[in-house]
PDB file of C-alpha atoms in Angstrom:
ATOM      1  CA  ARG W   1       0.114  -0.082   0.268  1.00 37.00           C
ATOM      2  CA  ASN W   2       1.566   3.309  -0.742  1.00 42.00           C
ATOM      3  CA  THR W   3       1.223   5.625   2.281  1.00 41.00           C
ATOM      4  CA  GLU W   4       3.548   8.059   0.856  1.00 48.00           C
ATOM      5  CA  MET W   5       0.754  11.404   1.217  1.00 52.00           C
ATOM      6  CA  ILE W   6      -1.152  12.761  -1.738  1.00 69.00           C
ATOM      7  CA  GLN W   7      -0.469  15.887  -3.427  1.00 67.00           C
ATOM      8  CA  PHE W   8      -2.851  18.115  -3.962  1.00 70.00           C
ATOM      9  CA  PRO W   9      -2.377  21.168  -6.106  1.00 66.00           C
ATOM     10  CA  ILE W  10      -3.191  24.506  -4.124  1.00 71.00           C
ATOM     11  CA  LYS W  11      -0.807  26.612  -6.026  1.00 72.00           C
ATOM     12  CA  ALA W  12      -3.186  27.119  -8.668  1.00 69.00           C
ATOM     13  CA  LEU W  13      -6.228  28.372  -6.337  1.00 69.00           C
ATOM     14  CA  LEU W  14      -4.300  31.178  -4.340  1.00 78.00           C
ATOM     15  CA  SER W  15      -4.112  34.702  -5.390  1.00 86.00           C
ATOM     16  CA  GLU W  16      -0.415  36.526  -6.168  1.00 87.00           C
ATOM     17  CA  GLU W  17      -2.322  39.831  -4.950  1.00 87.00           C
ATOM     18  CA  GLU W  18      -3.431  37.999  -1.317  1.00 88.00           C
ATOM     19  CA  CYS W  19      -0.128  36.401  -1.277  1.00 89.00           C
ATOM     20  CA  HIS W  20       1.550  39.585  -1.550  1.00 90.00           C
ATOM     21  CA  ASP W  21      -0.279  41.521   0.736  1.00 90.00           C
ATOM     22  CA  TYR W  22       0.210  39.558   3.404  1.00 90.00           C
ATOM     23  CA  LEU W  23       4.032  39.340   3.147  1.00 92.00           C
ATOM     24  CA  GLU W  24       4.419  42.823   2.776  1.00 93.00           C
ATOM     25  CA  ARG W  25       2.277  43.223   5.978  1.00 92.00           C
ATOM     26  CA  THR W  26       4.202  40.343   7.661  1.00 92.00           C
ATOM     27  CA  LEU W  27       7.918  41.347   5.985  1.00 93.00           C
ATOM     28  CA  HIS W  28       7.569  45.627   6.427  1.00 94.00           C
ATOM     29  CA  PRO W  29       4.859  46.487   9.209  1.00 92.00           C
ATOM     30  CA  GLU W  30       5.960  50.164   8.383  1.00 92.00           C
ATOM     31  CA  GLY W  31       5.973  49.845   4.655  1.00 93.00           C
ATOM     32  CA  LEU W  32       7.818  49.059   2.098  1.00 95.00           C
ATOM     33  CA  ARG W  33      11.700  50.707   2.620  1.00 94.00           C
ATOM     34  CA  CYS W  34      14.897  50.978   1.054  1.00 94.00           C
ATOM     35  CA  PRO W  35      18.235  48.747   2.431  1.00 93.00           C
ATOM     36  CA  ARG W  36      19.031  51.764   3.734  1.00 94.00           C
ATOM     37  CA  GLY W  37      15.795  52.448   5.520  1.00 93.00           C
ATOM     38  CA  HIS W  38      14.530  54.966   3.250  1.00 96.00           C
ATOM     39  CA  PRO W  39      10.298  54.926   2.736  1.00 95.00           C
ATOM     40  CA  LEU W  40       8.560  54.381  -0.585  1.00 95.00           C
ATOM     41  CA  PRO W  41       7.289  57.831  -1.537  1.00 95.00           C
ATOM     42  CA  VAL W  42       3.257  57.431  -1.819  1.00 93.00           C
ATOM     43  CA  GLY W  43       2.590  56.699  -5.572  1.00 93.00           C
ATOM     44  CA  GLN W  44       6.350  56.127  -6.982  1.00 95.00           C
ATOM     45  CA  ALA W  45       6.211  53.979 -10.238  1.00 94.00           C
ATOM     46  CA  PRO W  46       8.442  50.691  -9.686  1.00 93.00           C
ATOM     47  CA  HIS W  47      11.604  50.646 -11.870  1.00 92.00           C
ATOM     48  CA  ASP W  48      11.266  47.398 -12.732  1.00 87.00           C
ATOM     49  CA  PRO W  49       7.834  45.552 -13.445  1.00 83.00           C
ATOM     50  CA  GLY W  50       8.611  42.896 -14.994  1.00 76.00           C
ATOM     51  CA  ARG W  51       8.389  39.992 -12.169  1.00 81.00           C
ATOM     52  CA  ALA W  52       4.881  41.415 -10.709  1.00 84.00           C
ATOM     53  CA  PRO W  53       3.501  41.512  -8.199  1.00 88.00           C
ATOM     54  CA  ILE W  54       7.352  41.882  -6.949  1.00 90.00           C
ATOM     55  CA  PHE W  55       8.041  44.923  -7.995  1.00 92.00           C
ATOM     56  CA  LYS W  56      11.843  46.948  -7.950  1.00 93.00           C
ATOM     57  CA  TYR W  57      12.028  49.893  -7.130  1.00 95.00           C
ATOM     58  CA  LYS W  58      14.614  52.748  -7.227  1.00 96.00           C
ATOM     59  CA  CYS W  59      15.607  54.573  -3.893  1.00 96.00           C
ATOM     60  CA  ARG W  60      14.991  58.678  -4.753  1.00 95.00           C
ATOM     61  CA  LEU W  61      17.586  59.413  -1.787  1.00 96.00           C
ATOM     62  CA  CYS W  62      20.191  57.003  -2.316  1.00 96.00           C
ATOM     63  CA  GLY W  63      19.531  55.026  -5.377  1.00 96.00           C
ATOM     64  CA  ALA W  64      19.770  51.931  -4.078  1.00 96.00           C
ATOM     65  CA  VAL W  65      17.253  49.267  -5.607  1.00 95.00           C
ATOM     66  CA  TYR W  66      14.988  46.891  -3.856  1.00 95.00           C
ATOM     67  CA  HIS W  67      11.792  44.803  -3.546  1.00 94.00           C
ATOM     68  CA  LEU W  68       9.506  42.954  -1.071  1.00 94.00           C
ATOM     69  CA  PHE W  69      12.146  40.100  -0.778  1.00 95.00           C
ATOM     70  CA  THR W  70      15.461  42.511   0.239  1.00 94.00           C
ATOM     71  CA  GLY W  71      16.808  41.691   3.038  1.00 93.00           C
ATOM     72  CA  THR W  72      15.074  38.176   3.310  1.00 95.00           C
ATOM     73  CA  LEU W  73      16.506  34.795   2.482  1.00 95.00           C
ATOM     74  CA  TRP W  74      14.445  34.892  -0.583  1.00 95.00           C
ATOM     75  CA  SER W  75      16.306  38.138  -2.101  1.00 92.00           C
ATOM     76  CA  GLY W  76      17.814  35.891  -4.653  1.00 87.00           C
ATOM     77  CA  SER W  77      15.616  33.563  -5.751  1.00 90.00           C
ATOM     78  CA  HIS W  78      13.116  34.122  -8.601  1.00 89.00           C
ATOM     79  CA  TYR W  79      10.722  31.622  -7.029  1.00 92.00           C
ATOM     80  CA  ASP W  80       7.254  33.585  -7.564  1.00 90.00           C
ATOM     81  CA  ILE W  81       4.586  34.708  -4.406  1.00 91.00           C
ATOM     82  CA  ARG W  82       2.596  32.123  -3.828  1.00 91.00           C
ATOM     83  CA  ILE W  83       5.365  29.999  -4.287  1.00 93.00           C
ATOM     84  CA  VAL W  84       7.474  31.503  -1.562  1.00 94.00           C
ATOM     85  CA  THR W  85       4.483  31.796   0.764  1.00 92.00           C
ATOM     86  CA  LEU W  86       3.280  28.039   0.018  1.00 92.00           C
ATOM     87  CA  LEU W  87       7.257  26.819   1.453  1.00 95.00           C
ATOM     88  CA  MET W  88       7.268  29.040   4.234  1.00 94.00           C
ATOM     89  CA  ARG W  89       4.202  26.905   5.573  1.00 93.00           C
ATOM     90  CA  GLY W  90       4.981  23.735   4.225  1.00 94.00           C
ATOM     91  CA  PHE W  91       8.381  24.290   6.553  1.00 95.00           C
ATOM     92  CA  LEU W  92       6.862  24.960   9.519  1.00 93.00           C
ATOM     93  CA  GLN W  93       3.659  22.312   8.986  1.00 93.00           C
ATOM     94  CA  GLY W  94       7.367  20.026   8.710  1.00 94.00           C
ATOM     95  CA  VAL W  95       6.025  18.947   5.771  1.00 95.00           C
ATOM     96  CA  PRO W  96       8.850  16.508   3.868  1.00 95.00           C
ATOM     97  CA  THR W  97      11.232  18.822   1.244  1.00 96.00           C
ATOM     98  CA  SER W  98      11.124  15.964  -1.593  1.00 94.00           C
ATOM     99  CA  HIS W  99       6.812  15.967  -1.185  1.00 94.00           C
ATOM    100  CA  LEU W 100       6.924  19.750  -1.100  1.00 95.00           C
ATOM    101  CA  ALA W 101       9.516  19.891  -5.362  1.00 96.00           C
ATOM    102  CA  LYS W 102       7.032  17.200  -6.239  1.00 94.00           C
ATOM    103  CA  GLU W 103       3.698  19.279  -5.533  1.00 91.00           C
ATOM    104  CA  LEU W 104       5.389  22.042  -6.398  1.00 93.00           C
ATOM    105  CA  GLY W 105       7.220  21.452  -9.393  1.00 94.00           C
ATOM    106  CA  LEU W 106      10.325  22.209  -8.194  1.00 96.00           C
ATOM    107  CA  ASP W 107      13.441  21.133  -7.496  1.00 96.00           C
ATOM    108  CA  ARG W 108      14.398  19.537  -4.640  1.00 96.00           C
ATOM    109  CA  GLY W 109      17.953  20.234  -4.213  1.00 95.00           C
ATOM    110  CA  ASN W 110      17.328  24.153  -4.224  1.00 96.00           C
ATOM    111  CA  LEU W 111      14.861  23.617  -2.070  1.00 96.00           C
ATOM    112  CA  LEU W 112      16.460  21.469   0.885  1.00 96.00           C
ATOM    113  CA  LYS W 113      18.984  24.663   1.098  1.00 96.00           C
ATOM    114  CA  HIS W 114      16.281  27.262   1.111  1.00 97.00           C
ATOM    115  CA  ARG W 115      15.664  24.791   4.286  1.00 97.00           C
ATOM    116  CA  ARG W 116      18.277  24.751   5.987  1.00 97.00           C
ATOM    117  CA  ARG W 117      18.474  28.123   6.161  1.00 96.00           C
ATOM    118  CA  ILE W 118      15.286  28.745   7.550  1.00 97.00           C
ATOM    119  CA  GLN W 119      15.641  26.622   9.995  1.00 97.00           C
ATOM    120  CA  GLN W 120      18.741  27.990  11.045  1.00 97.00           C
ATOM    121  CA  LEU W 121      17.567  31.187  11.830  1.00 96.00           C
ATOM    122  CA  ALA W 122      15.124  29.253  14.213  1.00 96.00           C
ATOM    123  CA  LEU W 123      17.579  27.346  15.684  1.00 97.00           C
ATOM    124  CA  GLN W 124      19.594  30.053  16.499  1.00 95.00           C
ATOM    125  CA  HIS W 125      17.006  32.630  17.233  1.00 94.00           C
ATOM    126  CA  LYS W 126      15.640  29.989  20.021  1.00 93.00           C
ATOM    127  CA  PRO W 127      14.288  31.845  23.351  1.00 91.00           C
ATOM    128  CA  GLU W 128      17.472  32.076  25.839  1.00 89.00           C
ATOM    129  CA  ALA W 129      15.076  32.838  28.550  1.00 93.00           C
ATOM    130  CA  PRO W 130      14.880  30.698  31.450  1.00 97.00           C
ATOM    131  CA  LEU W 131      10.712  29.209  31.591  1.00 97.00           C
ATOM    132  CA  SER W 132       9.823  30.997  33.923  1.00 96.00           C
ATOM    133  CA  ASP W 133       7.283  28.370  35.552  1.00 97.00           C
ATOM    134  CA  GLY W 134       7.013  27.604  39.428  1.00 96.00           C
ATOM    135  CA  GLN W 135       7.076  23.595  38.890  1.00 97.00           C
ATOM    136  CA  THR W 136       8.902  21.971  35.502  1.00 98.00           C
ATOM    137  CA  GLU W 137       9.771  18.805  34.180  1.00 97.00           C
ATOM    138  CA  ALA W 138      12.315  17.625  32.589  1.00 97.00           C
ATOM    139  CA  ASP W 139      13.175  14.572  30.746  1.00 96.00           C
ATOM    140  CA  GLU W 140      15.370  13.096  27.313  1.00 96.00           C
ATOM    141  CA  MET W 141      14.361  11.142  24.417  1.00 96.00           C
ATOM    142  CA  PHE W 142      16.588   9.029  22.214  1.00 95.00           C
ATOM    143  CA  GLN W 143      16.379   9.971  18.130  1.00 94.00           C
ATOM    144  CA  ASN W 144      17.488   7.587  15.478  1.00 91.00           C
ATOM    145  CA  ALA W 145      19.482   9.872  13.286  1.00 90.00           C
ATOM    146  CA  GLY W 146      22.410   9.014  11.575  1.00 77.00           C
ATOM    147  CA  GLU W 147      24.180  10.441   8.586  1.00 76.00           C
ATOM    148  CA  LYS W 148      21.203  10.501   6.133  1.00 66.00           C
ATOM    149  CA  GLY W 149      22.680  11.256   2.418  1.00 59.00           C
ATOM    150  CA  GLN W 150      26.098  11.782   3.337  1.00 60.00           C
ATOM    151  CA  LEU W 151      28.404   9.595   0.977  1.00 61.00           C
ATOM    152  CA  HIS W 152      30.663   6.342   2.629  1.00 56.00           C
ATOM    153  CA  PRO W 153      33.426   5.692   0.407  1.00 64.00           C
ATOM    154  CA  ASP W 154      35.173   4.300   2.738  1.00 64.00           C
ATOM    155  CA  PRO W 155      33.942  -0.091   2.796  1.00 68.00           C
ATOM    156  CA  LYS W 156      35.909   0.041   6.473  1.00 64.00           C
ATOM    157  CA  ASP W 157      33.362   2.595   7.639  1.00 62.00           C
ATOM    158  CA  PRO W 158      29.436   1.691   6.051  1.00 62.00           C
ATOM    159  CA  PRO W 159      26.540   3.435   6.334  1.00 60.00           C
ATOM    160  CA  ARG W 160      24.987   2.513   9.336  1.00 57.00           C
ATOM    161  CA  ARG W 161      21.474   0.333   8.121  1.00 60.00           C
ATOM    162  CA  ARG W 162      18.338   1.899   8.321  1.00 59.00           C
ATOM    163  CA  ALA W 163      16.237   1.193  12.425  1.00 59.00           C
ATOM    164  CA  ASN W 164      18.772   1.104  14.415  1.00 64.00           C
ATOM    165  CA  LYS W 165      18.229  -1.222  17.590  1.00 62.00           C
ATOM    166  CA  ARG W 166      21.040  -0.126  19.560  1.00 65.00           C
ATOM    167  CA  GLN W 167      20.002  -1.034  23.124  1.00 67.00           C
ATOM    168  CA  GLY W 168      20.778   1.471  25.967  1.00 69.00           C
ATOM    169  CA  ARG W 169      21.009   5.505  26.578  1.00 84.00           C
ATOM    170  CA  GLY W 170      21.899   6.669  23.109  1.00 86.00           C
ATOM    171  CA  THR W 171      25.219   9.568  22.121  1.00 92.00           C
ATOM    172  CA  MET W 172      25.467  11.199  19.375  1.00 91.00           C
ATOM    173  CA  GLY W 173      28.205   9.172  18.391  1.00 90.00           C
ATOM    174  CA  ASN W 174      26.286   5.957  18.234  1.00 90.00           C
ATOM    175  CA  ASP W 175      23.412   7.764  16.433  1.00 89.00           C
ATOM    176  CA  ARG W 176      21.664   8.039  18.653  1.00 93.00           C
ATOM    177  CA  PRO W 177      21.620  11.658  20.428  1.00 95.00           C
ATOM    178  CA  PRO W 178      19.731  12.407  23.194  1.00 96.00           C
ATOM    179  CA  ILE W 179      17.347  15.480  22.996  1.00 97.00           C
ATOM    180  CA  LEU W 180      16.102  17.330  26.853  1.00 98.00           C
ATOM    181  CA  GLY W 181      12.991  18.732  27.125  1.00 98.00           C
ATOM    182  CA  VAL W 182      11.856  21.279  29.591  1.00 98.00           C
ATOM    183  CA  LEU W 183       8.489  22.287  30.010  1.00 98.00           C
ATOM    184  CA  GLY W 184       7.127  24.858  32.357  1.00 97.00           C
ATOM    185  CA  ARG W 185       3.893  23.020  33.745  1.00 97.00           C
ATOM    186  CA  GLU W 186       1.938  26.768  34.171  1.00 97.00           C
ATOM    187  CA  SER W 187       3.295  28.054  30.808  1.00 96.00           C
ATOM    188  CA  GLY W 188       2.690  24.752  28.585  1.00 96.00           C
ATOM    189  CA  GLN W 189       6.361  26.367  27.113  1.00 96.00           C
ATOM    190  CA  ILE W 190       9.000  23.891  25.824  1.00 97.00           C
ATOM    191  CA  ARG W 191      12.710  23.979  25.865  1.00 98.00           C
ATOM    192  CA  LEU W 192      14.227  20.935  23.746  1.00 98.00           C
ATOM    193  CA  THR W 193      18.246  20.907  23.245  1.00 98.00           C
ATOM    194  CA  VAL W 194      19.473  17.811  21.090  1.00 97.00           C
ATOM    195  CA  CYS W 195      22.856  16.718  23.609  1.00 97.00           C
ATOM    196  CA  GLU W 196      26.015  14.805  22.487  1.00 96.00           C
ATOM    197  CA  ASP W 197      24.905  12.597  25.648  1.00 96.00           C
ATOM    198  CA  THR W 198      23.295  12.320  29.310  1.00 95.00           C
ATOM    199  CA  LYS W 199      25.662  12.791  31.244  1.00 96.00           C
ATOM    200  CA  GLN W 200      25.232  14.571  34.409  1.00 96.00           C
ATOM    201  CA  LYS W 201      27.811  17.273  33.608  1.00 96.00           C
ATOM    202  CA  THR W 202      25.583  17.662  30.407  1.00 96.00           C
ATOM    203  CA  LEU W 203      21.973  17.587  31.360  1.00 97.00           C
ATOM    204  CA  GLN W 204      22.627  19.605  35.008  1.00 97.00           C
ATOM    205  CA  PRO W 205      23.773  22.842  33.208  1.00 97.00           C
ATOM    206  CA  GLN W 206      20.966  22.796  30.649  1.00 97.00           C
ATOM    207  CA  VAL W 207      18.727  22.552  32.757  1.00 97.00           C
ATOM    208  CA  GLU W 208      19.959  24.768  35.390  1.00 97.00           C
ATOM    209  CA  SER W 209      19.531  27.362  31.817  1.00 97.00           C
ATOM    210  CA  ASP W 210      16.536  26.483  31.299  1.00 98.00           C
ATOM    211  CA  THR W 211      14.396  26.818  34.616  1.00 98.00           C
ATOM    212  CA  GLU W 212      14.978  29.550  37.717  1.00 97.00           C
ATOM    213  CA  ALA W 213      16.734  29.148  40.049  1.00 96.00           C
ATOM    214  CA  ASP W 214      13.389  28.270  42.605  1.00 96.00           C
ATOM    215  CA  THR W 215      11.827  26.086  40.587  1.00 97.00           C
ATOM    216  CA  ALA W 216      10.939  22.904  41.782  1.00 96.00           C
ATOM    217  CA  LEU W 217      11.969  20.358  39.183  1.00 97.00           C
ATOM    218  CA  HIS W 218      10.447  16.945  38.174  1.00 97.00           C
ATOM    219  CA  THR W 219      12.164  14.202  36.338  1.00 96.00           C
ATOM    220  CA  ASP W 220      12.875  10.381  36.625  1.00 94.00           C
ATOM    221  CA  GLU W 221      15.145   8.535  38.520  1.00 93.00           C
ATOM    222  CA  SER W 222      18.264   9.504  36.005  1.00 93.00           C
ATOM    223  CA  ASN W 223      21.504  10.279  38.143  1.00 93.00           C
ATOM    224  CA  ALA W 224      22.054  13.096  35.595  1.00 95.00           C
ATOM    225  CA  TYR W 225      19.940  14.933  37.602  1.00 95.00           C
ATOM    226  CA  HIS W 226      20.856  13.659  41.155  1.00 94.00           C
ATOM    227  CA  HIS W 227      22.480  17.611  41.739  1.00 95.00           C
ATOM    228  CA  VAL W 228      19.680  19.154  41.300  1.00 95.00           C
ATOM    229  CA  ALA W 229      18.644  20.308  44.169  1.00 95.00           C
ATOM    230  CA  GLU W 230      22.285  21.862  45.473  1.00 95.00           C
ATOM    231  CA  THR W 231      21.866  24.486  43.148  1.00 95.00           C
ATOM    232  CA  GLY W 232      18.749  25.790  45.371  1.00 95.00           C
ATOM    233  CA  ARG W 233      16.111  23.999  43.335  1.00 96.00           C
ATOM    234  CA  GLY W 234      13.300  21.964  44.381  1.00 96.00           C
ATOM    235  CA  HIS W 235      13.908  18.007  42.944  1.00 96.00           C
ATOM    236  CA  ALA W 236      11.050  15.066  43.377  1.00 95.00           C
ATOM    237  CA  THR W 237      11.378  12.112  41.074  1.00 95.00           C
ATOM    238  CA  VAL W 238       9.540   9.167  40.001  1.00 93.00           C
ATOM    239  CA  ASN W 239      11.437   6.173  39.717  1.00 92.00           C
ATOM    240  CA  HIS W 240      10.038   4.481  36.864  1.00 91.00           C
ATOM    241  CA  THR W 241      12.311   1.338  37.097  1.00 88.00           C
ATOM    242  CA  LYS W 242      10.194  -0.015  39.966  1.00 90.00           C
ATOM    243  CA  LYS W 243       6.951   1.059  37.505  1.00 91.00           C
ATOM    244  CA  GLU W 244       6.098   4.374  39.986  1.00 91.00           C
ATOM    245  CA  TRP W 245       4.873   6.951  37.168  1.00 93.00           C
ATOM    246  CA  ALA W 246       3.316   9.804  40.307  1.00 94.00           C
ATOM    247  CA  ARG W 247       3.161  10.322  43.137  1.00 90.00           C
ATOM    248  CA  ASP W 248       1.490  12.401  45.830  1.00 88.00           C
ATOM    249  CA  ASP W 249       3.965  13.876  48.127  1.00 87.00           C
ATOM    250  CA  ASP W 250       1.921  16.451  50.222  1.00 87.00           C
ATOM    251  CA  GLY W 251      -0.751  14.538  50.421  1.00 87.00           C
ATOM    252  CA  ASP W 252      -3.686  16.589  48.787  1.00 90.00           C
ATOM    253  CA  GLY W 253      -4.946  13.499  47.108  1.00 90.00           C
ATOM    254  CA  ILE W 254      -3.400  14.737  43.545  1.00 90.00           C
ATOM    255  CA  ARG W 255      -0.389  13.628  42.338  1.00 91.00           C
ATOM    256  CA  GLU W 256       2.062  16.112  41.922  1.00 91.00           C
ATOM    257  CA  VAL W 257       5.157  14.756  41.190  1.00 92.00           C
ATOM    258  CA  HIS W 258       6.096  12.907  37.961  1.00 94.00           C
ATOM    259  CA  CYS W 259       7.003  14.305  34.365  1.00 95.00           C
ATOM    260  CA  ASN W 260       3.995  12.581  32.332  1.00 95.00           C
ATOM    261  CA  THR W 261       3.942  15.898  30.415  1.00 96.00           C
ATOM    262  CA  ILE W 262       7.128  16.309  28.604  1.00 96.00           C
ATOM    263  CA  GLU W 263       6.762  12.411  27.871  1.00 95.00           C
ATOM    264  CA  GLY W 264       4.056  13.591  26.302  1.00 95.00           C
ATOM    265  CA  ILE W 265       5.579  16.048  24.115  1.00 95.00           C
ATOM    266  CA  TRP W 266       8.099  13.034  22.901  1.00 96.00           C
ATOM    267  CA  THR W 267       4.593  11.514  21.455  1.00 95.00           C
ATOM    268  CA  GLY W 268       4.279  14.673  18.778  1.00 94.00           C
ATOM    269  CA  LEU W 269       8.083  15.333  18.351  1.00 96.00           C
ATOM    270  CA  ARG W 270       8.213  12.146  16.884  1.00 95.00           C
ATOM    271  CA  ASN W 271       5.045  12.501  14.527  1.00 94.00           C
ATOM    272  CA  PHE W 272       7.075  15.590  13.606  1.00 95.00           C
ATOM    273  CA  LEU W 273      10.245  14.069  11.748  1.00 95.00           C
ATOM    274  CA  ARG W 274       9.045  10.084  11.128  1.00 94.00           C
ATOM    275  CA  PRO W 275       7.596  11.902   7.339  1.00 93.00           C
ATOM    276  CA  PHE W 276      11.373  12.841   7.198  1.00 93.00           C
ATOM    277  CA  ARG W 277      12.444   9.124   6.858  1.00 88.00           C
ATOM    278  CA  GLY W 278      15.566  10.212   8.812  1.00 88.00           C
ATOM    279  CA  VAL W 279      17.533  13.156   9.341  1.00 92.00           C
ATOM    280  CA  HIS W 280      21.125  13.764   9.908  1.00 93.00           C
ATOM    281  CA  LYS W 281      21.833  14.363  13.112  1.00 94.00           C
ATOM    282  CA  LYS W 282      24.056  16.679  12.336  1.00 94.00           C
ATOM    283  CA  ASN W 283      20.854  19.251  10.575  1.00 95.00           C
ATOM    284  CA  LEU W 284      18.699  17.078  13.682  1.00 97.00           C
ATOM    285  CA  ALA W 285      18.967  20.144  16.538  1.00 97.00           C
ATOM    286  CA  ALA W 286      17.627  22.619  13.506  1.00 97.00           C
ATOM    287  CA  TYR W 287      14.375  20.206  13.186  1.00 97.00           C
ATOM    288  CA  VAL W 288      13.961  20.409  16.332  1.00 97.00           C
ATOM    289  CA  ALA W 289      13.630  23.959  16.707  1.00 97.00           C
ATOM    290  CA  ILE W 290      10.848  24.653  14.188  1.00 96.00           C
ATOM    291  CA  PHE W 291       8.846  21.861  16.160  1.00 95.00           C
ATOM    292  CA  GLU W 292       9.610  24.123  20.056  1.00 96.00           C
ATOM    293  CA  TRP W 293       8.525  26.861  17.942  1.00 95.00           C
ATOM    294  CA  ALA W 294       5.542  25.538  16.614  1.00 93.00           C
ATOM    295  CA  HIS W 295       4.986  24.051  19.944  1.00 94.00           C
ATOM    296  CA  ASN W 296       5.647  27.309  22.238  1.00 94.00           C
ATOM    297  CA  LEU W 297       3.475  29.956  19.765  1.00 92.00           C
ATOM    298  CA  LYS W 298       0.420  27.304  18.643  1.00 90.00           C
ATOM    299  CA  ARG W 299      -0.297  29.735  15.715  1.00 89.00           C
ATOM    300  CA  VAL W 300       2.379  31.493  12.986  1.00 90.00           C
ATOM    301  CA  THR W 301       2.900  34.983  13.718  1.00 90.00           C
ATOM    302  CA  ALA W 302       4.478  37.707  11.758  1.00 90.00           C
ATOM    303  CA  GLY W 303       7.310  37.973  14.159  1.00 92.00           C
ATOM    304  CA  LEU W 304       8.013  34.290  13.606  1.00 93.00           C
ATOM    305  CA  LEU W 305       7.813  35.125   9.831  1.00 93.00           C
ATOM    306  CA  ARG W 306      10.191  38.123   9.997  1.00 94.00           C
ATOM    307  CA  THR W 307      12.264  35.668  12.325  1.00 94.00           C
ATOM    308  CA  LEU W 308      12.643  32.934  10.060  1.00 95.00           C
ATOM    309  CA  MET W 309      12.985  35.155   6.677  1.00 95.00           C
ATOM    310  CA  ILE W 310      15.251  38.135   7.654  1.00 94.00           C
ATOM    311  CA  PRO W 311      18.518  37.996   9.282  1.00 92.00           C
ATOM    312  CA  GLY W 312      19.603  39.283  12.368  1.00 83.00           C
ATOM    313  CA  PHE W 313      15.951  39.866  13.404  1.00 83.00           C
ATOM    314  CA  THR W 314      14.994  38.659  16.066  1.00 70.00           C
ATOM    315  CA  TYR W 315      11.750  37.416  17.563  1.00 62.00           C
ATOM    316  CA  LEU W 316      11.138  35.742  21.449  1.00 57.00           C
ATOM    317  CA  PRO W 317       7.569  34.734  22.016  1.00 51.00           C
ATOM    318  CA  THR W 318       6.018  36.203  25.440  1.00 42.00           C
TER     319      THR W 318
END
């Protein structure tokens, strides 16, 4: 049975003018300006109308030629306005590059380059502020991620077979890189970090960076968290090896000691990564960053699109 997603020719159903107006409001909320910040005068005719509705204008003050995508990652591309809109939608929703290429009739290699650049901006501008929640959870997930697409000409260094069944804790070296997740119970916000391993010296500094010093942290019995309480944070654990999943410590009838909420996030992350049928481990953090943004914001915002399309622009969700 063919399980590939059905292709839908949505390109023909979108208006170029609507896409242009949407992206202009998103990328230039104060109106179109030249690279030096001079506003486009009302009524100025285009310098080059050849790619309507992506008109080129010449600044009357400094002479710079610019258009809607000047200063963005799409400035050098020849995709029309509808294609750019659909690609941003597809990248954020986790649609595989091969599917987008087939659906829109584009070159997969070029699309992959654009995806990589956008994902790197997503990773670069992830929020660094610690979660302000008084109750937080931390857990790790191991994700199969080898060297997809990388040639192995040396017969002594063959590529790893698919479906890595290695037992025990994963590391970056054995192609099962761990992903540390920290979640705030009140806000529902998450911080996800791809790590080299799950040693205490690796995970605890990241947990400290992702939480406030007065938080109450809930984890499983992993040794990596044994010294968290020494930082002033509250720390309660459940022992999964003894089939303990939640516990009521204060006697109020609510089993508040657990890390089930962050464990539930792993289902969503695995579902997000699964359609790609393998991700190179060096690119895993960038894919995870897209998922983190999507989970925290729930919907696309103008600030997020500017962050992912304009190098140097930084937007932090509130």
